[in-house]
Amino acid sequence: MADCASALSSDDLYYWDQGAHFSAWHVLGCHPSDGGARFAVWAPNADYVSVVGDMNGWDRASHPLERRGSGLWEGWVEGAHDGQRYKYHIGASDGFSADKTDPYALRMEPPNEQGDKTLGLSAIVTNRSEFEWSDSDWMSSRQGPSGMNRPVSIYEVHLGSWKRPWDGSMPTYRDLAEPLAEHALEYGFTHVELMPVMEHPYYGSWGYQVVGYYAPTFRYGSPDDLRYLIDYLHGRGLGVILDWVPAHFATDPHALSLFDGSPLYEDQDPRMANHPDWGTFVYDWGRNGVRNFLVSNALYWFEEFHIDGLRFDAVASMLYRDYSRGDDWAPNVHGGREHLEAIAFLKTVNEEVYKRHPQALMIAEESTSWPGVTKPTFDDGLGFLYKWNMGWMHDTLAFLDEEPVNRKWHYDSLTFPLVYAWSEHYALPLSHDEVVHGKGSLWEKMPGDDWQKAANLRLLFGHMIGHPGKKLLFMGMEWGQRTEWAESKQLDWQDLENPTHAGVAAWTRDIFGLYRDHAALWDESPSGFEWFEAGDADRSIAGYRRRGHDADGNLRELIFAFNFTPVARENYRIGVEPGTYRQVLSSDDWKYGGSGVGAFGELESHPASYHGRASSVVTTLPPLGVLILERVEE
């Protein structure tokens, strides 16, 4: 080991010890330069740390590191270069001895590689990227908090099972770029959300059991290939959100677990260290080195990969110390169930991201009634921009799961989400979680024959667009894939050869396109929504108005009228302002696979007050359909 001057400055050591070193990937991990590479790792319990790898024949004695500060180890390896595999050998006086992969590795080899010297994922020495970005226009104009009254419609994608090459092999980031962009744009989406692309040995975890938080998975190509995908999507006007998993991590023995022979990254209390739902380890968010690791990682994806947002997985499991634990849990210092350290961490990571990237989209998957998830931290909130509205998802699917004849008894499941629709800034998710583990596809959830299933899906998407909140749709739902999603194969694209599914796809394109293009659907405040019918349970009819101002300041309004039964409702009266009205969309249109019932041409209002308006129009509500009307401007 050459005795070169330390790359860890006094400031690095100070901020690390304070738990405030939020650019840690710049100094920890492996950093190659002329003639070799510098390595640095956090292992406070260790008595001996060395670099082992291809550069020294995996010899544990060749390249020892030196202790720097409290728990950091650092050193230079002459001759180490791009592409070589490596790990850290860590030994402690209590007899612990293990070869561990680099927590800050920028690349990792495929899992389960067999050989005499490597057991599991090795890190790979990686030169600093020289990728040439071409998304400066996008980066300077993207909107996060400033675009809260603009459309956000997210297409959730698992890259390995979206569309595969003809031979069934894994697609690459570069191969997916153009077709994914074309598809997302065709269906009216504004953003693509990638299920976790951080390195994960077990493919069946879908990326939610991470070992390499800084390493894009090898399965689809190199880190620069992922940069290419993001750059391409930006060039087509699509934002990119990454799923991020700060709640728990994989137990693989060569990775973070018992990293230096002690519970370093995992919670120190054995009662809290294991996640009962997923068989993973839970982070110790109150520990400075863990906070440095995770906050830096969030910023890393923004700064090194130009992402537009992070969707935090399983936030509810972080907030409560008793989450899924029955009676076996440890209370906080005040005797309560709130996880104070996790709460502080969530606030910190949101604050630090918005400090550096003020137009970020920070989104929480949070399934409880925890208050203030989307309030700013200075107002005692968690600081997220949006929260998944799991209540809307659950209640709406439960309502539509009922046979139409029974829906009148469950009408409140449709209307109740509007009671709390403005308590947070919400996104409405129809995510992968609803179509896995035996839950069936959305298609399978809908009652009736194929015609009714398709009509119910069109109703669902129509209500999703009309309801306040940003939108998220998982891949395959856009045409009503018949089967439950499976990560082991591509989507059932052949469904689109069936006219019924092609009709659902056409409706999805048009209804999401309407959301993207029509200002009446963008105002997320209470003034942007008004029920005109929320009590006709016997006929399972509902209706509301959406309104908002366009770029010229003109007030735009759309009228949504729903019939959740297969019986057409003739001579249905809707209260309106005086004028002429046109049908914007009908989910029962022939081109969507419907029966063609509904309003055609223009509707003239009559001076008969109804629904709190001075005039009204009379039309037919199509079976299992939604009509969307708009006043014709004179």
PDB file of N, CA, C and O in Angstrom, residues 519 522 549-556:
ATOM      1  N   ALA A 519     -56.929  22.073 -18.872  1.00  0.00           N
ATOM      2  CA  ALA A 519     -56.654  22.802 -17.630  1.00  0.00           C
ATOM      3  C   ALA A 519     -57.712  22.578 -16.553  1.00  0.00           C
ATOM      4  O   ALA A 519     -57.430  22.780 -15.363  1.00  0.00           O
ATOM      5  N   TRP A 522     -56.496  20.229 -13.663  1.00  0.00           N
ATOM      6  CA  TRP A 522     -55.205  20.432 -13.019  1.00  0.00           C
ATOM      7  C   TRP A 522     -55.285  21.098 -11.653  1.00  0.00           C
ATOM      8  O   TRP A 522     -54.336  21.008 -10.869  1.00  0.00           O
ATOM      9  N   HIS A 549     -58.118  27.141 -14.369  1.00  0.00           N
ATOM     10  CA  HIS A 549     -57.809  28.217 -15.305  1.00  0.00           C
ATOM     11  C   HIS A 549     -56.696  27.794 -16.257  1.00  0.00           C
ATOM     12  O   HIS A 549     -55.708  27.171 -15.850  1.00  0.00           O
ATOM     13  N   ASP A 550     -56.883  28.132 -17.529  1.00  0.00           N
ATOM     14  CA  ASP A 550     -55.852  27.814 -18.511  1.00  0.00           C
ATOM     15  C   ASP A 550     -54.765  28.879 -18.501  1.00  0.00           C
ATOM     16  O   ASP A 550     -54.787  29.813 -17.677  1.00  0.00           O
ATOM     17  N   ALA A 551     -53.797  28.767 -19.415  1.00  0.00           N
ATOM     18  CA  ALA A 551     -52.654  29.677 -19.427  1.00  0.00           C
ATOM     19  C   ALA A 551     -53.058  31.120 -19.678  1.00  0.00           C
ATOM     20  O   ALA A 551     -52.338  32.046 -19.301  1.00  0.00           O
ATOM     21  N   ASP A 552     -54.209  31.320 -20.306  1.00  0.00           N
ATOM     22  CA  ASP A 552     -54.690  32.677 -20.584  1.00  0.00           C
ATOM     23  C   ASP A 552     -55.591  33.222 -19.484  1.00  0.00           C
ATOM     24  O   ASP A 552     -56.147  34.313 -19.618  1.00  0.00           O
ATOM     25  N   GLY A 553     -55.755  32.448 -18.418  1.00  0.00           N
ATOM     26  CA  GLY A 553     -56.587  32.895 -17.311  1.00  0.00           C
ATOM     27  C   GLY A 553     -58.055  32.596 -17.469  1.00  0.00           C
ATOM     28  O   GLY A 553     -58.864  33.011 -16.634  1.00  0.00           O
ATOM     29  N   ASN A 554     -58.424  31.868 -18.517  1.00  0.00           N
ATOM     30  CA  ASN A 554     -59.831  31.536 -18.726  1.00  0.00           C
ATOM     31  C   ASN A 554     -60.225  30.334 -17.878  1.00  0.00           C
ATOM     32  O   ASN A 554     -59.486  29.353 -17.785  1.00  0.00           O
ATOM     33  N   LEU A 555     -61.408  30.421 -17.269  1.00  0.00           N
ATOM     34  CA  LEU A 555     -61.905  29.319 -16.466  1.00  0.00           C
ATOM     35  C   LEU A 555     -62.440  28.227 -17.381  1.00  0.00           C
ATOM     36  O   LEU A 555     -63.293  28.484 -18.235  1.00  0.00           O
ATOM     37  N   ARG A 556     -61.936  27.018 -17.210  1.00  0.00           N
ATOM     38  CA  ARG A 556     -62.380  25.863 -17.987  1.00  0.00           C
ATOM     39  C   ARG A 556     -63.084  24.890 -17.051  1.00  0.00           C
ATOM     40  O   ARG A 556     -62.675  24.713 -15.896  1.00  0.00           O
TER      41      ARG A 556
END
